[in-house]
XYZ file of C-alpha atoms in Angstrom:
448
model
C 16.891 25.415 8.190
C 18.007 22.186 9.252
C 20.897 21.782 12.076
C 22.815 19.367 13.974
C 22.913 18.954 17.626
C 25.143 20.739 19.423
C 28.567 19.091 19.629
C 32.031 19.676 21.627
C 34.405 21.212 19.934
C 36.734 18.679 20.365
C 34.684 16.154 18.419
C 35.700 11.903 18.241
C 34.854 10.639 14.813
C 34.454 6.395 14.409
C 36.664 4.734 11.979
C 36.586 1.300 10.482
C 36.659 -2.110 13.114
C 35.229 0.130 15.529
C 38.371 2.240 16.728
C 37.873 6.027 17.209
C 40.390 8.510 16.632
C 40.134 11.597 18.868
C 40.448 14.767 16.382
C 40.908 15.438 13.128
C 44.845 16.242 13.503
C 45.364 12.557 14.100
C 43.094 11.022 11.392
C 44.745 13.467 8.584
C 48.189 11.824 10.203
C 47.278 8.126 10.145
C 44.975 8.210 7.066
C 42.005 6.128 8.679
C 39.205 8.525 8.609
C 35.827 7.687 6.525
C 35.962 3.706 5.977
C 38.378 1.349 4.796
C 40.146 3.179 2.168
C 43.506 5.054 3.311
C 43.617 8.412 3.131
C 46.838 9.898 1.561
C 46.710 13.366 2.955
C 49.901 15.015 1.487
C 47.633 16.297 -1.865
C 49.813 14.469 -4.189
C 49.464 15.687 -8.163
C 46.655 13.272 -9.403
C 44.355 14.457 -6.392
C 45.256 18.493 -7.532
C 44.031 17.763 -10.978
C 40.842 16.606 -9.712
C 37.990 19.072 -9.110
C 36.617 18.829 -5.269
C 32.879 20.207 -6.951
C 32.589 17.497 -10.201
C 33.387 14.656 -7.699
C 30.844 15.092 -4.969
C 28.022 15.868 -7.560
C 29.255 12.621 -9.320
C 29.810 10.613 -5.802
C 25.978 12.275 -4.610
C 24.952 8.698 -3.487
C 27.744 7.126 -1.582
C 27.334 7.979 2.233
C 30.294 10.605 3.426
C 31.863 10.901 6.845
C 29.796 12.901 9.468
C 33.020 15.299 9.618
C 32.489 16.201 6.146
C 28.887 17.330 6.352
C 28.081 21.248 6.705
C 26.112 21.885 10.097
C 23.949 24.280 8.049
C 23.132 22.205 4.542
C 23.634 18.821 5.354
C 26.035 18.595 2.248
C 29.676 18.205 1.979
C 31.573 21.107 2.605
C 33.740 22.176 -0.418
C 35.025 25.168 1.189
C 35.128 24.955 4.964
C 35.833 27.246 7.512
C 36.021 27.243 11.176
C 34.202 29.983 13.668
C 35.923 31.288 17.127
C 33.679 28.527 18.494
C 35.606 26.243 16.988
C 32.370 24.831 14.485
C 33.251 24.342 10.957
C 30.866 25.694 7.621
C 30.656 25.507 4.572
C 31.610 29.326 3.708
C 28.942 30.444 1.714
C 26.382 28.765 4.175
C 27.506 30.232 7.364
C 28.268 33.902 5.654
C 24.562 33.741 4.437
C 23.533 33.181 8.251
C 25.525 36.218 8.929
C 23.872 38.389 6.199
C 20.479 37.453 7.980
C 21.269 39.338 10.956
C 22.591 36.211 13.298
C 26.006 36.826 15.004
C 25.730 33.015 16.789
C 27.275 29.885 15.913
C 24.558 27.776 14.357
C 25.664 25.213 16.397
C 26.041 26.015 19.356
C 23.973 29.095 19.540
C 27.092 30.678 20.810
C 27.287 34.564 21.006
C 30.502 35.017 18.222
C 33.194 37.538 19.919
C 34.872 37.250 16.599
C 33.641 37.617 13.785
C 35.971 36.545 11.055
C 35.649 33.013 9.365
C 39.595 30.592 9.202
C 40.013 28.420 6.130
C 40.402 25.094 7.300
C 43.111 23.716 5.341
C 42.914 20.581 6.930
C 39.591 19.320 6.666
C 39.538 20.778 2.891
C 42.764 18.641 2.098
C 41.144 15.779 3.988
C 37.935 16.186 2.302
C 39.707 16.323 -1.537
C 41.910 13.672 -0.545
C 38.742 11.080 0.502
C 36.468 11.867 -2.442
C 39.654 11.469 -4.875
C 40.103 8.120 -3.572
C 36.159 7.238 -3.805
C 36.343 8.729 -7.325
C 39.238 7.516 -8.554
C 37.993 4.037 -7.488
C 34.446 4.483 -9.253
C 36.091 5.236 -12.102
C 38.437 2.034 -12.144
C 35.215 -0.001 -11.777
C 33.520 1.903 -14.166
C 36.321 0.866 -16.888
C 36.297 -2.944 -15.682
C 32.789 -2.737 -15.988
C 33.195 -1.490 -19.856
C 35.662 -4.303 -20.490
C 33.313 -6.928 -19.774
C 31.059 -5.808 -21.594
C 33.188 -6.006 -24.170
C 34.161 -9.110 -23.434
C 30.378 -10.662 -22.848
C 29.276 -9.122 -26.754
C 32.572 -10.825 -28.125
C 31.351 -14.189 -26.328
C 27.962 -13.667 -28.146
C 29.305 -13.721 -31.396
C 30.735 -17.122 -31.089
C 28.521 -19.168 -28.613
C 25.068 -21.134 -28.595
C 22.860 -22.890 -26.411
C 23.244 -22.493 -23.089
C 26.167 -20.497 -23.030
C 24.575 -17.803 -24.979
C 22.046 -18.010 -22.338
C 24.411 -17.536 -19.853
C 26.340 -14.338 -21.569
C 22.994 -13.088 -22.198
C 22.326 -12.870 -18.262
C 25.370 -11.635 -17.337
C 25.284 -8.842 -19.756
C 21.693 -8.229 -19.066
C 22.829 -7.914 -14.965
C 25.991 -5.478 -16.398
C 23.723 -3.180 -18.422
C 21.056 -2.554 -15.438
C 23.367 -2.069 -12.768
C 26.071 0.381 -14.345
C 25.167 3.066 -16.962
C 28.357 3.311 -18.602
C 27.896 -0.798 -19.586
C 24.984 0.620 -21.326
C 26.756 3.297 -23.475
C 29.635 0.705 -24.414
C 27.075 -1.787 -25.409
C 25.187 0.738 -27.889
C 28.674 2.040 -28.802
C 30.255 -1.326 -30.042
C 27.009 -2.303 -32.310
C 25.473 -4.505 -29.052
C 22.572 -3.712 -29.860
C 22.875 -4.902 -33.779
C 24.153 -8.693 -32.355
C 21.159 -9.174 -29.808
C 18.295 -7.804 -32.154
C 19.475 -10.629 -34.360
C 19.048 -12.827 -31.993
C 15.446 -12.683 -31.733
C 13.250 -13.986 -34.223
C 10.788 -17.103 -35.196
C 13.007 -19.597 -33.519
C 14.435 -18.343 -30.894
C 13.968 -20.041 -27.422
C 12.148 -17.869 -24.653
C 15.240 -18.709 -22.181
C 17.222 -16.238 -24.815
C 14.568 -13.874 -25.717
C 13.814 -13.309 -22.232
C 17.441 -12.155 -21.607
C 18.014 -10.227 -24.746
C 14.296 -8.291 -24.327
C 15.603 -7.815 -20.574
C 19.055 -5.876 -21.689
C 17.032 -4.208 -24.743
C 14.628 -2.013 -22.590
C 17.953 -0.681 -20.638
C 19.514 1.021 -23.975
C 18.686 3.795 -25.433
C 17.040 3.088 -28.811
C 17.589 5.315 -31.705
C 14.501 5.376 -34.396
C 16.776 3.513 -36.694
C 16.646 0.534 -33.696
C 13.130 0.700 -33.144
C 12.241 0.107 -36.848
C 14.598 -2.819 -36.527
C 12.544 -4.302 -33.695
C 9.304 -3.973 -35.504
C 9.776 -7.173 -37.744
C 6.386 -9.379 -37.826
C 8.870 -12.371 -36.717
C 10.565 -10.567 -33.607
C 6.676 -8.681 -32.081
C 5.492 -12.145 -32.022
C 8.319 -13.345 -30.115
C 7.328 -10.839 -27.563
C 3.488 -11.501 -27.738
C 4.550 -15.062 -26.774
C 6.772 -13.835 -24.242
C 4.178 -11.685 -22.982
C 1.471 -14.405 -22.310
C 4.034 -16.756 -21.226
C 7.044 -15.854 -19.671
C 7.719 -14.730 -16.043
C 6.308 -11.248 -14.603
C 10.033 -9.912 -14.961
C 9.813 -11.019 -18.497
C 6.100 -9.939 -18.649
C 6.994 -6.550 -17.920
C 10.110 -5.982 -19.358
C 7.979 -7.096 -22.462
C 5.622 -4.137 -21.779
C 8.653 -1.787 -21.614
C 9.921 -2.707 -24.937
C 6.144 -2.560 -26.441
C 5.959 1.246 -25.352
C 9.046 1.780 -26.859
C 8.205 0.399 -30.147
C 5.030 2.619 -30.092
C 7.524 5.818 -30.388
C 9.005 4.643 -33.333
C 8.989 5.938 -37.002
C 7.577 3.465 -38.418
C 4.793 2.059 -35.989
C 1.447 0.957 -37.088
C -1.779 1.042 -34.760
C -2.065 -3.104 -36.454
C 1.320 -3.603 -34.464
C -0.819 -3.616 -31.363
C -4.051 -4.588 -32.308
C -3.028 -8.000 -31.925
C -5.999 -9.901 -30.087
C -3.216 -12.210 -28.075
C -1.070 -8.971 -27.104
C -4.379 -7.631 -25.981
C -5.546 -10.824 -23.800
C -1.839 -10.926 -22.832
C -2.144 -7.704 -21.460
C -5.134 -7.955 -19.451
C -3.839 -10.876 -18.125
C -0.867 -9.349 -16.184
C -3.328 -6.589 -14.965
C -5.581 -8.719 -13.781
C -2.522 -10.479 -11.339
C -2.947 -8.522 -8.206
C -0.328 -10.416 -6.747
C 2.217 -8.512 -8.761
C 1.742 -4.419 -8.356
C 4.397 -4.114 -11.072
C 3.084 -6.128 -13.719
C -0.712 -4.276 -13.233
C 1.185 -1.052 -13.489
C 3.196 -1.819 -16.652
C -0.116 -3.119 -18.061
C -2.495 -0.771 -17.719
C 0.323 1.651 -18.714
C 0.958 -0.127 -21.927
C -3.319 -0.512 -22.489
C -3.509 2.999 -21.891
C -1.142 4.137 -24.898
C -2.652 1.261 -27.212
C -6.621 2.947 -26.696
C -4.747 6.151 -27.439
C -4.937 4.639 -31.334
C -8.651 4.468 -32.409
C -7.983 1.871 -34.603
C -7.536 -0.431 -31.494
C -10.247 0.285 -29.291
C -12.601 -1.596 -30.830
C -10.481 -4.505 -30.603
C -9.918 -3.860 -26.389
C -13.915 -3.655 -26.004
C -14.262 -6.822 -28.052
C -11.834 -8.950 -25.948
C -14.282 -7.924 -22.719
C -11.487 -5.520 -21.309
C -13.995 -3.041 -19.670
C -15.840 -5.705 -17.426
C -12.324 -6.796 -16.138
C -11.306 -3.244 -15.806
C -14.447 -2.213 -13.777
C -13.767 -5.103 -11.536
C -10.818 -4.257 -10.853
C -10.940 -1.011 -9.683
C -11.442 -1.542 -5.839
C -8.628 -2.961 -5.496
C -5.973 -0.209 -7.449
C -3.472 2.082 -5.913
C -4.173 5.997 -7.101
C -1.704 5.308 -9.950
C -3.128 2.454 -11.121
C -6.906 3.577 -10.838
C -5.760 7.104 -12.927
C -4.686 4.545 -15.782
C -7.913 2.106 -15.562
C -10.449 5.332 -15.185
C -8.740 6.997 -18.240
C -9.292 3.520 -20.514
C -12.555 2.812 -19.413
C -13.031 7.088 -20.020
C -11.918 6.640 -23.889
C -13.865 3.092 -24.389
C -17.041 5.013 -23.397
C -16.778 7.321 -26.207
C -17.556 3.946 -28.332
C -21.173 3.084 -28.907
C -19.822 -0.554 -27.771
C -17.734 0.584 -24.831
C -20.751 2.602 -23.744
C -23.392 -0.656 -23.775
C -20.427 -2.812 -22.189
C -20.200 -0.410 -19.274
C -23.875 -0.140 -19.029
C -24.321 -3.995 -19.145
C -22.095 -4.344 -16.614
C -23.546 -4.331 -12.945
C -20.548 -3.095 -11.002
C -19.871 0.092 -13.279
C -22.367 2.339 -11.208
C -21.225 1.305 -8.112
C -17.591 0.904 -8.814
C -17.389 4.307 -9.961
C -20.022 6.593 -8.093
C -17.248 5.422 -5.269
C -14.213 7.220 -6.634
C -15.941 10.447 -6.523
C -14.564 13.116 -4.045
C -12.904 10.053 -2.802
C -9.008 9.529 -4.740
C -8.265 12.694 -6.524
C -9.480 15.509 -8.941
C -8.521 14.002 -11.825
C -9.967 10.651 -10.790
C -13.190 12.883 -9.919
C -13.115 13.976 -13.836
C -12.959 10.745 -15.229
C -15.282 8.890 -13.061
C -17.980 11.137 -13.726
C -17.526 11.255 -17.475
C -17.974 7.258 -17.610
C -20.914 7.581 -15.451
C -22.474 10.279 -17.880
C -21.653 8.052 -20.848
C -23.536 5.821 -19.112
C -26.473 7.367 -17.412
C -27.187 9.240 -20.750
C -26.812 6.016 -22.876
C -30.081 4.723 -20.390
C -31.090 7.215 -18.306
C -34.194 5.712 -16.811
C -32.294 2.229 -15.948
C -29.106 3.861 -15.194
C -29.934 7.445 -13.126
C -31.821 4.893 -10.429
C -29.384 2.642 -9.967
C -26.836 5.515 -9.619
C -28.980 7.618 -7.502
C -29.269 4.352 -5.473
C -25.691 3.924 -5.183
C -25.443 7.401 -3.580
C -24.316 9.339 -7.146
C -26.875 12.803 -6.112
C -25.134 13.067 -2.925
C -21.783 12.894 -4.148
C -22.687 15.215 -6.925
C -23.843 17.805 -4.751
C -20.139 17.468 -2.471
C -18.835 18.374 -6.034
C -21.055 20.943 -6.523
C -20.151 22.624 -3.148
C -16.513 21.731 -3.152
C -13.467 23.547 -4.530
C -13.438 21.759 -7.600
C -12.590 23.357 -11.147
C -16.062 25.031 -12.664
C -15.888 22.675 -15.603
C -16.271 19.638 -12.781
C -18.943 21.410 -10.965
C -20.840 21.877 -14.308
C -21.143 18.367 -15.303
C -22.044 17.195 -12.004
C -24.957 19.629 -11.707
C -25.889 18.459 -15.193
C -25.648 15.237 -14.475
C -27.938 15.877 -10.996
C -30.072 17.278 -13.036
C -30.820 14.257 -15.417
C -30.602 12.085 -12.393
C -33.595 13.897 -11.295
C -35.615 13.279 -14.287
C -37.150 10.260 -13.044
C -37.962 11.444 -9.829
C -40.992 13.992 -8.473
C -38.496 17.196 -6.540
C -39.819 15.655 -3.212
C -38.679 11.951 -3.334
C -35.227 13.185 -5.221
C -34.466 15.662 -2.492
C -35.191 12.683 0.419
C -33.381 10.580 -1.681
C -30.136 12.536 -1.518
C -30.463 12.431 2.399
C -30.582 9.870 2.494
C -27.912 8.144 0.612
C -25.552 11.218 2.186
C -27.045 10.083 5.769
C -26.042 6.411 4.690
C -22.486 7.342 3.524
């Protein structure tokens, strides 16, 4: 259970420019305590209405005065009260310490020679009073924030060139920093005026803003139908291949969107440019976002048969395999599972034999990222041992794959894991008289 340090009881609490006013009598008096914002302590009629419980779950982010903090929870107290010790709790917090048999002051580790609990008024009123002022004034900026909106879709309707570009930014930097800009955007048929603006002539300095405030709303299937227009996915695929890595991956975002749609077709994404595009940004290790969107994006595409032809035929698994050393553990889950559903293709399986790294690559990953990565690996390197399996078990028993199957074997892996590897040991050992195999596992597990 966490706990502060012990404390005085008479404790000094910092205010804004770097004063400090001694207790909490005098900062309810002059109204300085927790920042910049005075405090009106008298509980006027607009802070009564408001409820002490809806505000701090709606103000969970913004940092509150030390004072306001239970010893016991580390959240603000709703309901404090104050021990003989002169320690203030939250009252369900410190009358669950007392059901557990402690008669101390959490605090202070203080025996209690009293043991009822005191409201404190004071710090309650205090504590209502600050968080109506810090919710009040979210909720003022909240409403500006609406208004412009507003005011940035009206400008759309009339303006051109670069001045559409500019709105477009502006609303795009509205609609990803507050939520309720989103809502009023959706609400007042936003999204209606900047679908139109994408189509076969529209510049990438506009598309790139419009796609950019168009993965922040919520689409309804009715707007996702809208979106799949021949004229407006090639305005991505450009935008894809050619625009920035924010625009790169915002186009991504709106891709997997589309995908969820009513009326999406595997031929939406079987595009050969999307597909190049793709591998492109995944292939840009200096941007750990864009590989992640990418491979995201390629994963749901091979989840469509139709496509994964196409993905094989670009030379996506060669890139992919080469790749792999150099992936976090999200990123290597996504390229493992690909290269896992391309291998179940007579043409995914020869590309992944006919390339040199796959056996390597992959008899790597085993026992060495996580279970799951474990699974996967090993089915490609079945697909591809069993495709060849007098070319492929040497090279693989080479690389070290017997040892690392027999780790699996002896691990605390799920059955179903333990059974291919011991099937796949056993057509590793095929080629092999039992003496040589056994050395040969030494000594690859020696090496490693």
């Amino acid at each position: 259970m966490p706990m502060y340090q012990p404390s005085s009881r008479r404790r000094e609490y910092e205010v804004a420019g770097g004063g400090h006013v001694l207790d909490l009598e005098t900062a309810v008096k002059d109204g300085i305590l927790g920042g910049g914002d005075r405090v009106v302590s008298g509980g006027g009629p607009t802070d009564e209405k408001l409820d002490l419980k809806k505000m701090v779950e709606e103000l969970d982010s913004i940092e509150v005065p030390t004072v306001f903090i239970c010893p016991i929870s580390l959240e603000p107290m709703q309901d404090p009260v104050t021990l003989c010790t002169g320690q203030t709790y939250e009252r369900s917090n410190i009358l669950k310490w007392f059901s557990l048999g402690h008669f101390t002051c959490p605090t202070t580790m203080q025996e209690l020679w009293e043991e009822s609990v005191t409201p404190n008024k004071t710090l309650h009123q205090l504590i209502h009073s600050w968080f109506s002022q810090k919710y009040l004034a979210m909720k003022k900026r909240s409403e500006d924030v609406q208004g412009r909106a507003l005011e940035i879709l009206e400008t759309l309707k009339k303006v051109k060139g670069q001045a559409r570009v500019q709105a477009l930014k502006e609303l795009r930097q509205v609609v990803t920093a507050h939520d309720s800009a989103k809502k009023t955007v959706s609400d007042n048929g936003g999204f209606g005026l900047i679908s139109s603006l994408l189509g076969r002539f529209t510049t990438h300095a506009v598309g790139s803003e419009a796609i950019g405030i168009l993965v922040n709303l919520d689409l309804d299937l009715e707007s996702r139908a809208n979106l799949i227009q021949p004229a407006k996915v090639s305005l991505v695929v450009d935008m894809l291949n050619e625009g920035s890595i924010e625009t790169k991956v915002n186009c991504t975002k709106l891709i997997e969107m589309l995908m969820f749609g009513r009326d999406f077709k595997s031929e939406i994404v079987s595009s050969l440019s999307l597909l190049v595009g793709l591998l492109r940004l995944v292939k840009d290790k200096r941007h750990p976002n864009g590989v992640l969107a990418g491979l995201g994006l390629l994963k749901l595409i091979c989840s469509h048969e139709g496509v994964r032809n196409s993905v094989v035929s670009i030379g996506a698994i060669p890139q992919l395999v080469e790749i792999l050393p150099n992936l976090n553990v999200e990123c290597l889950e996504l390229s493992l599972y690909i290269l896992e559903v391309l291998s179940t293709l007579p043409e995914g399986r020869l590309a992944l034999k006919d390339c040199p790294n796959t056996i390597p690559n992959t008899v790597k990953l085993l026992m060495k990222v996580s279970e799951n990565c474990t699974q996967l690996a090993l089915s490609i390197l079945w697909a591809v041992c069993e495709l060849a399996p007098e070319e492929c078990a040497l090279v693989a028993v080479d690389a070290g794959l017997a040892a690392k199957l027999l780790l699996v074997i002896q691990s605390g892996c799920n059955p179903v894991l333990k059974q291919q590897s011991a099937e796949l040991l056993k057509l590793c050992s095929l080629n092999y008289t039992p003496t040589i195999f056994i050395s040969k596992c030494k000594l690859t597990r020696t090496i490693q």
